[in-house]
Amino acid sequence: MSFSGPSVQIDFHSPSGKGQTLYYFKTDLSNGGGNASFLAFCKHHGPGASLLKSASYLMHEESFSTIRNFLLANSTLIIQDDSGIPYRALRPAPLERETLRRLRWSDRSFLA
């Protein structure tokens, strides 16, 4: 199964030699954004780990409920900041949660 949108595939091996693949995609994840082929691709390759970085609080809105619910149902691990899936959506799911509150800045210029 393939996804026809703009994407990058990176194949790599862990130190033990196990092969893994990382995908980056550009697609509209809003409800009705025409992302059915993307979600089918992910479902075919899943379940997997999900990294949500700088998600702009989009999954806090109902207009992004499809991707939010897909990630909750198909992720073995979700790593995110507070701009990803809202905590209230994580509560009913049978997930193990660890909340990290401390932020560390390696470059102080971000604080200015």
CSV table of C-alpha atoms in Angstrom, one decimal:
chain,number,residue,atom,x,y,z
A,1,MET,CA,0.0,0.0,0.0
A,2,SER,CA,1.3,3.4,-0.8
A,3,PHE,CA,0.5,7.1,-0.1
A,4,SER,CA,0.7,9.4,-3.1
A,5,GLY,CA,1.2,12.7,-1.2
A,6,PRO,CA,4.5,14.5,-0.6
A,7,SER,CA,6.6,12.2,1.7
A,8,VAL,CA,10.0,11.0,2.7
A,9,GLN,CA,11.0,7.5,3.7
A,10,ILE,CA,14.1,6.9,5.8
A,11,ASP,CA,15.2,3.3,6.2
A,12,PHE,CA,17.8,2.6,9.0
A,13,HIS,CA,19.1,-0.1,11.2
A,14,SER,CA,19.4,-0.1,15.0
A,15,PRO,CA,22.7,-1.1,16.6
A,16,SER,CA,21.4,-4.7,16.8
A,17,GLY,CA,20.8,-4.7,13.1
A,18,LYS,CA,17.0,-4.6,13.2
A,19,GLY,CA,15.7,-2.6,10.2
A,20,GLN,CA,13.2,0.2,10.8
A,21,THR,CA,11.5,2.8,8.7
A,22,LEU,CA,10.6,6.4,9.5
A,23,TYR,CA,8.1,8.3,7.3
A,24,TYR,CA,7.5,12.0,7.0
A,25,PHE,CA,4.3,13.2,5.3
A,26,LYS,CA,2.8,16.4,4.2
A,27,THR,CA,-1.0,16.1,4.2
A,28,ASP,CA,-4.2,17.8,5.4
A,29,LEU,CA,-5.2,16.1,8.6
A,30,SER,CA,-8.4,18.1,9.2
A,31,ASN,CA,-11.7,16.3,9.1
A,32,GLY,CA,-12.7,16.1,5.4
A,33,GLY,CA,-9.2,17.0,4.4
A,34,GLY,CA,-9.0,14.2,1.9
A,35,ASN,CA,-6.7,12.1,4.1
A,36,ALA,CA,-8.4,8.7,3.8
A,37,SER,CA,-5.5,7.3,1.8
A,38,PHE,CA,-3.0,8.5,4.3
A,39,LEU,CA,-4.9,7.0,7.2
A,40,ALA,CA,-5.3,3.7,5.3
A,41,PHE,CA,-1.5,3.7,4.7
A,42,CYS,CA,-0.9,4.3,8.4
A,43,LYS,CA,-3.4,1.6,9.4
A,44,HIS,CA,-1.7,-0.9,7.0
A,45,HIS,CA,1.7,-0.2,8.6
A,46,GLY,CA,0.6,0.2,12.2
A,47,PRO,CA,0.2,0.1,15.0
A,48,GLY,CA,3.2,2.3,15.7
A,49,ALA,CA,4.7,5.1,17.7
A,50,SER,CA,3.4,8.7,17.2
A,51,LEU,CA,5.4,11.8,17.7
A,52,LEU,CA,3.4,15.1,17.8
A,53,LYS,CA,5.6,18.2,17.9
A,54,SER,CA,4.3,21.7,17.7
A,55,ALA,CA,0.8,20.5,16.7
A,56,SER,CA,-0.6,24.0,17.3
A,57,TYR,CA,-3.4,22.6,19.5
A,58,LEU,CA,-5.2,21.5,16.3
A,59,MET,CA,-6.3,18.2,17.9
A,60,HIS,CA,-8.0,20.1,20.7
A,61,GLU,CA,-10.6,21.1,18.1
A,62,GLU,CA,-13.5,18.9,16.8
A,63,SER,CA,-12.4,19.7,13.2
A,64,PHE,CA,-9.3,17.4,13.9
A,65,SER,CA,-11.2,14.7,15.8
A,66,THR,CA,-10.6,12.1,13.0
A,67,ILE,CA,-6.8,12.1,13.3
A,68,ARG,CA,-7.0,12.5,17.1
A,69,ASN,CA,-9.2,9.4,17.4
A,70,PHE,CA,-7.1,7.5,14.8
A,71,LEU,CA,-3.9,8.2,16.8
A,72,LEU,CA,-5.5,7.1,20.1
A,73,ALA,CA,-6.7,3.9,18.5
A,74,ASN,CA,-3.6,3.0,16.5
A,75,SER,CA,-0.6,4.2,18.5
A,76,THR,CA,1.5,2.0,20.7
A,77,LEU,CA,3.3,5.1,22.1
A,78,ILE,CA,2.5,8.8,21.9
A,79,ILE,CA,5.1,11.4,22.6
A,80,GLN,CA,3.9,15.0,22.6
A,81,ASP,CA,3.9,18.4,24.1
A,82,ASP,CA,0.8,20.1,25.3
A,83,SER,CA,-0.1,21.2,21.8
A,84,GLY,CA,-0.9,17.6,20.7
A,85,ILE,CA,-3.8,15.5,21.8
A,86,PRO,CA,-5.6,17.2,24.8
A,87,TYR,CA,-5.2,15.4,28.1
A,88,ARG,CA,-9.0,15.1,28.5
A,89,ALA,CA,-9.0,12.8,25.4
A,90,LEU,CA,-6.3,10.6,26.9
A,91,ARG,CA,-8.2,9.9,30.1
A,92,PRO,CA,-10.8,7.3,29.0
A,93,ALA,CA,-8.3,5.4,26.9
A,94,PRO,CA,-6.6,2.4,28.7
A,95,LEU,CA,-3.2,4.0,28.3
A,96,GLU,CA,-0.2,4.2,30.6
A,97,ARG,CA,0.5,7.9,31.0
A,98,GLU,CA,3.5,9.8,32.2
A,99,THR,CA,3.3,13.6,32.4
A,100,LEU,CA,6.6,15.5,32.4
A,101,ARG,CA,6.2,19.0,33.7
A,102,ARG,CA,9.8,20.3,33.6
A,103,LEU,CA,11.0,22.0,30.5
A,104,ARG,CA,14.6,22.5,29.8
A,105,TRP,CA,16.0,25.0,27.3
A,106,SER,CA,19.4,24.2,25.8
A,107,ASP,CA,19.5,27.6,24.0
A,108,ARG,CA,18.6,30.5,26.3
A,109,SER,CA,17.8,32.7,23.3
A,110,PHE,CA,14.4,31.0,23.1
A,111,LEU,CA,13.5,32.6,26.4
A,112,ALA,CA,13.9,36.2,25.2
